[in-house]
Amino acid sequence: MSTFSSTTQGHSSCSNERLHIEYVNASSHLTATNDAEAVIEGLTRSRSRKTLPPQFFYDDKGSQLFEKICTLPEYYPTRTEAWILQTYASEIVQKMGECELVELGSGSSTKTRLLLDACARQNYPLRYLPIDVSGGILQESAKQLLQDYPTLKVYGLVGTYEQALAKLPPVSLPHRAICFLGSTLGNFYPEECDRLLEQMAATLNTGDFVLLGLDLDKSPAILEPAYNDSQGVTAAFNRNMLSHLNWRFGGNFDPDLFDYEGRYNPEKSQMEMYLTARQSHQVRLEKLDLTVEFSPGEAILTEISRKFNVDRTENYLRDRGLSLIQTWHDPQKWFGLLLSQVL
Ligand code: AVI
């Protein structure tokens, strides 16, 4: 039996004995205003390059395209991280002891299952707190997990990372671990990354953990093909962002007027994804009352994907009150799982 309730702030929840889902997303009005402002700000930059906020990648089609990217032969991060988890999950959970698993951007929770399996092998109590902006995906994967793990308790939070971390329930096991896998941290600009890490450290108690899956810096000969795949899926993923903007804001972007390219920036150790206008043209986004001019060769930066160095990340974490306990790698050291603990 499940019960649903709504609070005065418009937050709602759904619960039974093993499942509780809390909707902590701010009112849709506020979210829409922030989204609109971010698009206007990014497309009207006068001196620096135009940008778009990466959250516009993920409408239904964009999510499907990203799933496809994860299986591409050139895109090594997903399978490499999965290999590390398959190989070392038991060691990782033994380091953490009895621990609640909080996951940022839980999606279909595929990789988390490897950690839950390892906890089950240790006979640890299983408590999982997935956080995702998509309530549909979160509910669906929670339902599946409850079927597959008969002793598991799930407390899901639907909202942005910032909203959800601010609303975590009191801890009910000796420790809590925030897991942020898939190197999604690399898509954050440095100041956003600082804010998130500071919020994580502030949310956790002494002895709690942060488990980060990070794509490590490497030769552009490996990185660039991973973001310029031969089947053109990453290009379609980027162009789909323009179709998504058309739908959201009554726009008339013609995605075919833009070329896609992923370029490695060695100064910043990051991949940068660009959509470049093929010819001079104008785009109108009616609902934003915005007209944008493009000159031939003018680029929009759609996303950055930072590539990490373990020693520098160790120092970075230490400055935020997190001490690196251990790093697990694949044999080529292309990807790392970094476990750190709150001092
Ligand atoms: C989600 N994120 C970690 C991906 C990455 O590799 O930065 C997003 C992506 N964009 C293009 N390909 C993959």
Tab-separated table of C-alpha atoms and ligand atoms in Angstrom:
chain	number	residue	atom	x	y	z
A	1	MET	CA	0.000	0.000	0.000
A	2	SER	CA	1.358	3.427	-0.983
A	3	THR	CA	0.269	6.835	0.255
A	4	PHE	CA	0.706	10.132	-1.527
A	5	SER	CA	0.789	13.511	0.169
A	6	SER	CA	1.441	17.146	-0.662
A	7	THR	CA	2.957	19.797	1.553
A	8	THR	CA	2.118	23.486	1.658
A	9	GLN	CA	5.304	24.339	-0.299
A	10	GLY	CA	3.953	22.257	-3.162
A	11	HIS	CA	6.393	19.386	-2.469
A	12	SER	CA	4.823	15.993	-2.625
A	13	SER	CA	5.814	12.518	-1.599
A	14	CYS	CA	4.867	8.912	-2.146
A	15	SER	CA	5.635	6.179	0.376
A	16	ASN	CA	5.174	2.652	1.648
A	17	GLU	CA	7.289	0.654	4.121
A	18	ARG	CA	10.241	0.199	1.771
A	19	LEU	CA	9.872	3.095	-0.638
A	20	HIS	CA	9.630	6.807	-0.068
A	21	ILE	CA	9.886	9.328	-2.891
A	22	GLU	CA	10.091	13.014	-2.105
A	23	TYR	CA	9.605	15.681	-4.769
A	24	VAL	CA	11.889	18.496	-3.718
A	25	ASN	CA	12.004	20.328	-7.046
A	26	ALA	CA	11.260	24.022	-6.741
A	27	SER	CA	8.029	25.199	-8.354
A	28	SER	CA	8.000	24.670	-12.109
A	29	HIS	CA	7.622	28.439	-12.486
A	30	LEU	CA	10.982	29.063	-10.793
A	31	THR	CA	12.722	26.347	-12.806
A	32	ALA	CA	11.297	27.722	-16.070
A	33	THR	CA	12.536	31.227	-15.192
A	34	ASN	CA	16.042	29.954	-14.416
A	35	ASP	CA	16.147	27.930	-17.644
A	36	ALA	CA	15.003	30.909	-19.711
A	37	GLU	CA	17.557	33.211	-18.082
A	38	ALA	CA	20.367	30.722	-18.653
A	39	VAL	CA	19.526	30.428	-22.371
A	40	ILE	CA	19.299	34.191	-22.844
A	41	GLU	CA	22.554	34.761	-20.968
A	42	GLY	CA	24.381	32.082	-22.969
A	43	LEU	CA	23.179	33.195	-26.397
A	44	THR	CA	23.652	36.937	-25.911
A	45	ARG	CA	27.222	36.986	-24.636
A	46	SER	CA	28.850	39.923	-26.265
A	47	ARG	CA	32.555	39.451	-25.809
A	48	SER	CA	32.900	35.766	-25.074
A	49	ARG	CA	31.656	32.768	-27.006
A	50	LYS	CA	27.989	31.752	-27.023
A	51	THR	CA	27.103	28.846	-24.733
A	52	LEU	CA	24.066	26.733	-23.911
A	53	PRO	CA	23.264	25.142	-20.549
A	54	PRO	CA	23.899	21.374	-20.773
A	55	GLN	CA	20.616	20.512	-19.008
A	56	PHE	CA	18.975	21.003	-22.432
A	57	PHE	CA	20.638	17.840	-23.714
A	58	TYR	CA	18.293	15.661	-21.753
A	59	ASP	CA	14.794	15.571	-23.185
A	60	ASP	CA	13.487	12.059	-23.960
A	61	LYS	CA	15.333	11.861	-27.281
A	62	GLY	CA	18.516	13.301	-25.758
A	63	SER	CA	18.438	10.736	-22.938
A	64	GLN	CA	18.060	7.939	-25.493
A	65	LEU	CA	20.951	9.309	-27.534
A	66	PHE	CA	23.113	9.502	-24.410
A	67	GLU	CA	22.311	5.861	-23.606
A	68	LYS	CA	23.489	5.033	-27.121
A	69	ILE	CA	26.692	7.079	-26.663
A	70	CYS	CA	27.487	4.938	-23.610
A	71	THR	CA	27.580	1.811	-25.782
A	72	LEU	CA	29.674	3.257	-28.660
A	73	PRO	CA	33.028	1.584	-29.325
A	74	GLU	CA	34.870	4.937	-29.095
A	75	TYR	CA	33.168	6.028	-25.852
A	76	TYR	CA	35.237	4.127	-23.283
A	77	PRO	CA	34.181	5.842	-19.962
A	78	THR	CA	30.969	3.885	-19.267
A	79	ARG	CA	32.366	0.394	-19.832
A	80	THR	CA	35.652	1.247	-18.122
A	81	GLU	CA	33.914	2.486	-14.966
A	82	ALA	CA	31.636	-0.568	-15.038
A	83	TRP	CA	34.720	-2.806	-15.215
A	84	ILE	CA	36.263	-1.084	-12.185
A	85	LEU	CA	33.022	-1.497	-10.235
A	86	GLN	CA	32.627	-5.129	-11.277
A	87	THR	CA	36.187	-5.840	-10.219
A	88	TYR	CA	36.457	-3.812	-7.015
A	89	ALA	CA	32.927	-3.243	-5.623
A	90	SER	CA	33.536	-5.653	-2.728
A	91	GLU	CA	36.768	-3.886	-1.737
A	92	ILE	CA	35.066	-0.505	-1.991
A	93	VAL	CA	32.119	-1.391	0.234
A	94	GLN	CA	34.384	-3.099	2.763
A	95	LYS	CA	36.273	0.191	3.127
A	96	MET	CA	32.989	1.990	3.777
A	97	GLY	CA	31.374	-0.499	6.168
A	98	GLU	CA	27.609	-0.304	6.782
A	99	CYS	CA	26.680	2.696	4.763
A	100	GLU	CA	23.688	4.327	3.096
A	101	LEU	CA	24.284	4.937	-0.599
A	102	VAL	CA	23.200	8.348	-1.868
A	103	GLU	CA	23.520	8.613	-5.633
A	104	LEU	CA	23.566	11.867	-7.589
A	105	GLY	CA	22.003	11.486	-11.044
A	106	SER	CA	20.884	7.931	-10.339
A	107	GLY	CA	19.112	7.416	-13.712
A	108	SER	CA	18.485	3.719	-14.210
A	109	SER	CA	20.800	2.850	-11.255
A	110	THR	CA	22.604	0.198	-13.334
A	111	LYS	CA	26.060	0.756	-11.856
A	112	THR	CA	24.707	1.137	-8.340
A	113	ARG	CA	23.506	-2.439	-8.485
A	114	LEU	CA	27.142	-3.529	-8.421
A	115	LEU	CA	27.603	-1.663	-5.120
A	116	LEU	CA	24.306	-2.959	-3.709
A	117	ASP	CA	25.286	-6.535	-4.656
A	118	ALA	CA	28.597	-6.067	-2.858
A	119	CYS	CA	26.809	-4.701	0.254
A	120	ALA	CA	24.425	-7.678	0.152
A	121	ARG	CA	27.408	-10.090	0.021
A	122	GLN	CA	28.694	-8.470	3.228
A	123	ASN	CA	25.241	-8.802	4.810
A	124	TYR	CA	25.077	-5.050	5.289
A	125	PRO	CA	21.611	-3.477	5.581
A	126	LEU	CA	20.657	-2.029	2.183
A	127	ARG	CA	19.515	1.588	2.064
A	128	TYR	CA	19.640	3.583	-1.152
A	129	LEU	CA	18.861	7.280	-1.678
A	130	PRO	CA	18.739	8.022	-5.409
A	131	ILE	CA	18.597	11.652	-6.554
A	132	ASP	CA	17.429	12.547	-10.043
A	133	VAL	CA	15.576	15.354	-11.805
A	134	SER	CA	13.386	12.851	-13.607
A	135	GLY	CA	10.672	11.518	-11.274
A	136	GLY	CA	9.554	8.970	-13.893
A	137	ILE	CA	12.943	7.303	-14.278
A	138	LEU	CA	13.574	7.382	-10.520
A	139	GLN	CA	10.237	5.700	-9.692
A	140	GLU	CA	10.671	3.094	-12.402
A	141	SER	CA	14.173	2.085	-11.314
A	142	ALA	CA	13.226	2.141	-7.599
A	143	LYS	CA	10.345	-0.266	-8.302
A	144	GLN	CA	12.677	-2.620	-10.136
A	145	LEU	CA	15.324	-2.465	-7.382
A	146	LEU	CA	12.769	-3.260	-4.658
A	147	GLN	CA	11.764	-6.363	-6.584
A	148	ASP	CA	15.348	-7.489	-7.040
A	149	TYR	CA	16.577	-6.728	-3.492
A	150	PRO	CA	13.967	-7.937	-0.988
A	151	THR	CA	15.578	-6.200	2.029
A	152	LEU	CA	16.352	-2.901	0.301
A	153	LYS	CA	14.831	0.382	1.470
A	154	VAL	CA	14.741	3.276	-0.997
A	155	TYR	CA	14.343	6.959	-0.204
A	156	GLY	CA	14.337	8.823	-3.516
A	157	LEU	CA	14.574	12.567	-4.000
A	158	VAL	CA	13.350	14.181	-7.208
A	159	GLY	CA	15.036	17.496	-7.879
A	160	THR	CA	18.357	19.091	-8.729
A	161	TYR	CA	21.422	17.958	-6.772
A	162	GLU	CA	21.394	21.201	-4.842
A	163	GLN	CA	17.712	20.949	-3.890
A	164	ALA	CA	17.961	17.268	-2.969
A	165	LEU	CA	21.166	17.490	-0.910
A	166	ALA	CA	19.488	20.188	1.155
A	167	LYS	CA	16.589	17.805	1.915
A	168	LEU	CA	18.340	14.534	2.756
A	169	PRO	CA	16.583	12.729	5.625
A	170	PRO	CA	18.451	11.964	8.883
A	171	VAL	CA	21.007	9.196	8.456
A	172	SER	CA	19.850	5.770	9.651
A	173	LEU	CA	22.993	3.631	9.207
A	174	PRO	CA	26.423	4.279	10.785
A	175	HIS	CA	27.584	6.185	7.691
A	176	ARG	CA	26.480	7.683	4.442
A	177	ALA	CA	28.300	7.702	1.087
A	178	ILE	CA	27.494	10.138	-1.685
A	179	CYS	CA	28.240	8.441	-5.009
A	180	PHE	CA	28.724	10.569	-8.096
A	181	LEU	CA	29.595	8.229	-10.939
A	182	GLY	CA	30.053	8.472	-14.707
A	183	SER	CA	32.408	11.480	-14.492
A	184	THR	CA	29.407	13.798	-14.563
A	185	LEU	CA	31.392	16.099	-12.266
A	186	GLY	CA	33.493	16.813	-15.366
A	187	ASN	CA	30.517	18.523	-17.015
A	188	PHE	CA	30.456	21.133	-14.247
A	189	TYR	CA	32.303	24.422	-14.699
A	190	PRO	CA	34.921	24.903	-11.947
A	191	GLU	CA	32.798	27.286	-9.860
A	192	GLU	CA	29.784	24.904	-10.055
A	193	CYS	CA	32.054	22.030	-9.061
A	194	ASP	CA	33.331	24.003	-6.027
A	195	ARG	CA	29.771	24.745	-4.924
A	196	LEU	CA	28.642	21.131	-5.260
A	197	LEU	CA	31.655	19.697	-3.413
A	198	GLU	CA	31.253	22.233	-0.636
A	199	GLN	CA	27.570	21.362	-0.304
A	200	MET	CA	28.374	17.630	-0.231
A	201	ALA	CA	30.996	18.073	2.483
A	202	ALA	CA	28.641	20.292	4.506
A	203	THR	CA	25.823	17.718	4.254
A	204	LEU	CA	27.940	14.801	5.451
A	205	ASN	CA	29.145	13.937	8.963
A	206	THR	CA	32.675	13.103	10.038
A	207	GLY	CA	33.591	9.618	8.776
A	208	ASP	CA	31.096	9.705	5.878
A	209	PHE	CA	32.267	9.085	2.312
A	210	VAL	CA	32.256	10.522	-1.182
A	211	LEU	CA	32.769	8.080	-4.079
A	212	LEU	CA	33.605	9.823	-7.349
A	213	GLY	CA	33.859	8.194	-10.769
A	214	LEU	CA	36.238	10.385	-12.787
A	215	ASP	CA	37.502	10.225	-16.342
A	216	LEU	CA	41.271	10.787	-16.186
A	217	ASP	CA	43.320	13.026	-18.449
A	218	LYS	CA	44.850	11.216	-21.400
A	219	SER	CA	45.983	11.558	-24.987
A	220	PRO	CA	43.713	13.505	-27.370
A	221	ALA	CA	44.105	10.495	-29.672
A	222	ILE	CA	41.780	8.622	-27.308
A	223	LEU	CA	39.670	11.528	-26.083
A	224	GLU	CA	38.743	13.155	-29.377
A	225	PRO	CA	37.278	10.019	-31.043
A	226	ALA	CA	35.215	9.400	-27.883
A	227	TYR	CA	33.432	12.710	-28.542
A	228	ASN	CA	33.471	12.537	-32.370
A	229	ASP	CA	32.152	9.036	-32.916
A	230	SER	CA	32.042	7.552	-36.398
A	231	GLN	CA	28.273	6.907	-36.283
A	232	GLY	CA	27.529	10.580	-35.548
A	233	VAL	CA	25.585	9.863	-32.358
A	234	THR	CA	27.373	12.578	-30.352
A	235	ALA	CA	26.682	15.034	-33.183
A	236	ALA	CA	22.980	14.071	-33.126
A	237	PHE	CA	22.984	14.421	-29.315
A	238	ASN	CA	24.303	17.980	-29.681
A	239	ARG	CA	21.967	18.978	-32.530
A	240	ASN	CA	19.032	17.570	-30.584
A	241	MET	CA	19.662	20.274	-28.005
A	242	LEU	CA	18.618	22.849	-30.610
A	243	SER	CA	15.397	20.917	-31.374
A	244	HIS	CA	14.716	20.776	-27.639
A	245	LEU	CA	15.138	24.565	-27.410
A	246	ASN	CA	12.747	24.991	-30.364
A	247	TRP	CA	10.141	22.949	-28.524
A	248	ARG	CA	10.642	24.670	-25.160
A	249	PHE	CA	10.862	28.243	-26.360
A	250	GLY	CA	8.996	28.349	-29.674
A	251	GLY	CA	12.256	28.541	-31.607
A	252	ASN	CA	13.243	28.062	-35.224
A	253	PHE	CA	16.807	26.722	-34.927
A	254	ASP	CA	17.651	24.623	-37.982
A	255	PRO	CA	19.982	21.990	-36.461
A	256	ASP	CA	21.280	21.159	-39.960
A	257	LEU	CA	22.766	24.635	-40.238
A	258	PHE	CA	25.289	23.666	-37.531
A	259	ASP	CA	28.367	21.440	-37.708
A	260	TYR	CA	29.361	19.530	-34.599
A	261	GLU	CA	32.889	19.046	-33.299
A	262	GLY	CA	34.411	17.880	-30.006
A	263	ARG	CA	37.858	19.425	-29.382
A	264	TYR	CA	40.425	18.763	-26.673
A	265	ASN	CA	41.644	21.873	-24.846
A	266	PRO	CA	45.086	20.964	-23.404
A	267	GLU	CA	45.351	24.116	-21.223
A	268	LYS	CA	42.177	23.198	-19.382
A	269	SER	CA	42.468	19.393	-19.731
A	270	GLN	CA	38.942	19.242	-21.041
A	271	MET	CA	36.934	18.184	-24.037
A	272	GLU	CA	34.816	21.006	-25.414
A	273	MET	CA	31.778	20.388	-27.581
A	274	TYR	CA	30.837	22.931	-30.212
A	275	LEU	CA	28.032	23.543	-32.680
A	276	THR	CA	29.311	25.876	-35.405
A	277	ALA	CA	27.063	27.864	-37.745
A	278	ARG	CA	27.664	26.956	-41.406
A	279	GLN	CA	26.357	30.250	-42.703
A	280	SER	CA	25.175	33.629	-41.559
A	281	HIS	CA	21.622	33.403	-40.221
A	282	GLN	CA	19.170	34.529	-37.573
A	283	VAL	CA	17.345	32.403	-35.018
A	284	ARG	CA	14.185	33.482	-33.235
A	285	LEU	CA	13.096	32.085	-29.855
A	286	GLU	CA	9.583	33.450	-29.644
A	287	LYS	CA	8.785	32.644	-26.008
A	288	LEU	CA	11.986	34.371	-24.893
A	289	ASP	CA	11.391	37.316	-27.229
A	290	LEU	CA	14.948	36.711	-28.385
A	291	THR	CA	16.568	37.010	-31.821
A	292	VAL	CA	20.100	35.659	-32.156
A	293	GLU	CA	22.442	36.436	-35.041
A	294	PHE	CA	24.983	33.855	-36.198
A	295	SER	CA	27.904	34.655	-38.448
A	296	PRO	CA	29.542	31.910	-40.550
A	297	GLY	CA	31.890	29.835	-38.374
A	298	GLU	CA	30.469	31.207	-35.124
A	299	ALA	CA	30.368	28.502	-32.453
A	300	ILE	CA	28.164	27.659	-29.492
A	301	LEU	CA	29.936	25.815	-26.664
A	302	THR	CA	27.365	23.200	-25.626
A	303	GLU	CA	29.362	21.299	-22.983
A	304	ILE	CA	32.714	20.846	-21.323
A	305	SER	CA	33.938	17.471	-20.110
A	306	ARG	CA	36.863	17.947	-17.762
A	307	LYS	CA	39.486	15.222	-17.483
A	308	PHE	CA	41.010	14.715	-14.069
A	309	ASN	CA	44.404	14.115	-12.519
A	310	VAL	CA	44.307	12.025	-9.343
A	311	ASP	CA	46.989	13.982	-7.421
A	312	ARG	CA	45.419	17.343	-8.207
A	313	THR	CA	41.969	15.997	-7.317
A	314	GLU	CA	43.341	14.664	-4.025
A	315	ASN	CA	44.544	18.176	-3.114
A	316	TYR	CA	41.299	19.710	-4.306
A	317	LEU	CA	39.273	17.317	-2.120
A	318	ARG	CA	41.550	17.890	0.883
A	319	ASP	CA	40.925	21.636	0.655
A	320	ARG	CA	37.218	20.844	0.990
A	321	GLY	CA	37.592	18.636	4.067
A	322	LEU	CA	37.708	15.307	2.222
A	323	SER	CA	40.641	12.952	2.601
A	324	LEU	CA	41.352	10.534	-0.265
A	325	ILE	CA	41.323	6.945	1.060
A	326	GLN	CA	41.903	4.952	-2.103
A	327	THR	CA	41.667	5.110	-5.893
A	328	TRP	CA	40.719	2.138	-8.066
A	329	HIS	CA	41.650	2.157	-11.765
A	330	ASP	CA	41.312	0.091	-14.896
A	331	PRO	CA	44.653	-1.401	-16.067
A	332	GLN	CA	45.248	1.498	-18.522
A	333	LYS	CA	44.428	4.120	-15.852
A	334	TRP	CA	41.872	5.754	-18.127
A	335	PHE	CA	39.246	6.086	-15.409
A	336	GLY	CA	39.375	6.282	-11.626
A	337	LEU	CA	37.005	5.592	-8.747
A	338	LEU	CA	38.106	7.819	-5.884
A	339	LEU	CA	36.896	7.118	-2.366
A	340	SER	CA	37.314	9.980	0.068
A	341	GLN	CA	36.197	10.459	3.647
A	342	VAL	CA	35.057	13.499	5.617
A	343	LEU	CA	37.790	14.460	8.099
B	1	AVI	C1	27.425	12.775	-18.853
B	1	AVI	N1	28.824	13.053	-19.167
B	1	AVI	C2	29.721	12.481	-18.199
B	1	AVI	C3	29.217	12.798	-20.574
B	1	AVI	C4	30.716	13.126	-20.793
B	1	AVI	O1	31.453	12.254	-21.241
B	1	AVI	O2	31.131	14.232	-20.471
B	1	AVI	C5	28.373	13.608	-21.525
B	1	AVI	C6	28.738	13.413	-22.969
B	1	AVI	N2	28.680	14.343	-23.877
B	1	AVI	C7	29.045	13.845	-25.031
B	1	AVI	N3	29.362	12.582	-24.873
B	1	AVI	C8	29.178	12.288	-23.581
